[in-house]
Amino acid sequence: DTGVSQNPRHKITKRGQNVTFRCDPISEHNRLYWYRQTLGQGPEFLTYFQNEAQLEKSRLLSDRFSAERPKGSFSTLEIQRTEQGDSAMYLCASRERRGGGDTQYFGPGTRLTVL
Amino acid sequence: QQQVKQSPQSLIVQKGGISIINCAYENTAFDYFPWYQQFPGKGPALLIAIRPDVSEKKEGRFTISFNKSAKQFSLHIMDSQPGDSATYFCAASIQGGSEKLVFGKGTKLTVNP
């Protein structure tokens, strides 16, 4: 499978628990993005990595959120002390450069439900 | 502040008809405008994209029309098929830097057989 993969696909947790999601980008894609999508809305940017460096974080990314990309390969997104407002689809995308324009390829997402 | 405004929110067309979705942006620094298609339970998939140096781009049944002076762009789906039923998102980004995508709120397209 050469696409972006995300695990788990679904996560149900109780408020206050910590959760961690994993994203495996397309091989050799040096950029990796995290977005959040709530029902009826478009994806919203959370953060991105170029190789292992996290270069930008959105104001949506509160201090309960942390993301890592060790060795510039897979990435993890952790949410501590989850709140009901964290319920959303968390999307990962990796980027290739093609013909001067950029294409971001999205994974299937991890749907988080906080009870 | 919504940087990319998309309309309509939902659209119903008959098989064989033309589907038209419109987007408007505010930030004149945007210089890359992709359209994504999303099926339920799936991540968005790139359909077609345009840069502001051209006014139109066509790929198969999908065409983007771009009006730089009006800061508007639209997606036209010709000969719409039931398999095109999905949610469509326009987006915009600034090349260089993060190149993060700013998405519209989406249009749910239903193509009736």
mmCIF file of C-alpha atoms in Angstrom, chain B residues 16-93:
data_model
loop_
_atom_site.group_PDB
_atom_site.id
_atom_site.type_symbol
_atom_site.label_atom_id
_atom_site.label_comp_id
_atom_site.label_asym_id
_atom_site.label_seq_id
_atom_site.Cartn_x
_atom_site.Cartn_y
_atom_site.Cartn_z
ATOM 1 C CA GLY B 16 -25.919 13.938 -17.077
ATOM 2 C CA GLY B 17 -26.328 17.461 -15.748
ATOM 3 C CA ILE B 18 -23.700 20.056 -14.883
ATOM 4 C CA SER B 19 -22.694 20.589 -11.255
ATOM 5 C CA ILE B 20 -21.256 23.995 -10.368
ATOM 6 C CA ILE B 21 -19.642 24.833 -7.044
ATOM 7 C CA ASN B 22 -18.307 28.286 -6.264
ATOM 8 C CA CYS B 23 -15.615 29.590 -3.946
ATOM 9 C CA ALA B 24 -14.400 33.044 -3.027
ATOM 10 C CA TYR B 25 -11.243 33.953 -1.181
ATOM 11 C CA GLU B 26 -10.029 37.038 0.627
ATOM 12 C CA ASN B 27 -6.275 36.696 0.900
ATOM 13 C CA THR B 28 -4.652 37.875 -2.332
ATOM 14 C CA ALA B 29 -1.465 36.056 -1.344
ATOM 15 C CA PHE B 30 -3.142 32.708 -2.081
ATOM 16 C CA ASP B 31 -1.572 31.245 -5.213
ATOM 17 C CA TYR B 32 -2.624 27.609 -5.327
ATOM 18 C CA PHE B 33 -6.245 26.490 -5.483
ATOM 19 C CA PRO B 34 -7.053 22.770 -5.297
ATOM 20 C CA TRP B 35 -10.390 21.010 -5.196
ATOM 21 C CA TYR B 36 -10.788 17.891 -3.085
ATOM 22 C CA GLN B 37 -13.446 15.176 -3.189
ATOM 23 C CA GLN B 38 -14.389 13.320 -0.033
ATOM 24 C CA PHE B 39 -16.549 10.221 0.309
ATOM 25 C CA PRO B 40 -18.047 9.268 3.684
ATOM 26 C CA GLY B 41 -15.482 7.675 5.965
ATOM 27 C CA LYS B 42 -12.598 8.571 3.665
ATOM 28 C CA GLY B 43 -9.980 11.264 3.582
ATOM 29 C CA PRO B 44 -10.141 14.040 0.971
ATOM 30 C CA ALA B 45 -8.650 13.191 -2.419
ATOM 31 C CA LEU B 46 -7.279 15.774 -4.842
ATOM 32 C CA LEU B 47 -9.438 16.234 -7.939
ATOM 33 C CA ILE B 48 -7.867 19.118 -9.778
ATOM 34 C CA ALA B 49 -5.882 22.232 -8.937
ATOM 35 C CA ILE B 50 -5.100 25.586 -10.540
ATOM 36 C CA ARG B 51 -2.613 28.394 -10.142
ATOM 37 C CA PRO B 52 -3.637 32.032 -10.772
ATOM 38 C CA ASP B 53 -1.607 32.421 -13.957
ATOM 39 C CA VAL B 54 -4.338 30.592 -15.909
ATOM 40 C CA SER B 55 -8.076 31.236 -16.040
ATOM 41 C CA GLU B 56 -9.236 27.705 -16.700
ATOM 42 C CA LYS B 57 -8.026 24.140 -16.303
ATOM 43 C CA LYS B 58 -9.788 21.034 -17.519
ATOM 44 C CA GLU B 59 -9.207 17.414 -16.610
ATOM 45 C CA GLY B 60 -11.736 15.011 -18.042
ATOM 46 C CA ARG B 61 -15.206 16.013 -16.838
ATOM 47 C CA PHE B 62 -13.815 18.415 -14.241
ATOM 48 C CA THR B 63 -13.022 22.067 -14.997
ATOM 49 C CA ILE B 64 -11.793 24.851 -12.732
ATOM 50 C CA SER B 65 -12.598 28.404 -13.754
ATOM 51 C CA PHE B 66 -10.540 31.095 -12.044
ATOM 52 C CA ASN B 67 -11.227 34.854 -11.841
ATOM 53 C CA LYS B 68 -8.294 36.569 -10.174
ATOM 54 C CA SER B 69 -9.782 40.077 -10.164
ATOM 55 C CA ALA B 70 -12.971 38.840 -8.504
ATOM 56 C CA LYS B 71 -11.050 36.498 -6.197
ATOM 57 C CA GLN B 72 -13.348 33.674 -7.157
ATOM 58 C CA PHE B 73 -12.969 30.185 -8.566
ATOM 59 C CA SER B 74 -15.401 27.460 -9.396
ATOM 60 C CA LEU B 75 -15.593 23.749 -10.128
ATOM 61 C CA HIS B 76 -17.705 22.487 -12.998
ATOM 62 C CA ILE B 77 -18.533 18.807 -13.253
ATOM 63 C CA MET B 78 -19.846 17.960 -16.695
ATOM 64 C CA ASP B 79 -22.073 14.943 -17.365
ATOM 65 C CA SER B 80 -22.492 14.389 -13.629
ATOM 66 C CA GLN B 81 -22.778 10.734 -12.567
ATOM 67 C CA PRO B 82 -24.215 9.095 -9.446
ATOM 68 C CA GLY B 83 -20.659 8.054 -8.573
ATOM 69 C CA ASP B 84 -19.780 11.747 -8.291
ATOM 70 C CA SER B 85 -22.034 12.002 -5.232
ATOM 71 C CA ALA B 86 -19.645 13.162 -2.509
ATOM 72 C CA THR B 87 -18.615 16.247 -0.592
ATOM 73 C CA TYR B 88 -16.402 18.676 -2.468
ATOM 74 C CA PHE B 89 -14.037 21.120 -0.835
ATOM 75 C CA CYS B 90 -12.257 24.047 -2.370
ATOM 76 C CA ALA B 91 -9.019 25.104 -0.753
ATOM 77 C CA ALA B 92 -6.278 27.662 -1.079
ATOM 78 C CA SER B 93 -2.685 27.939 -0.011
#
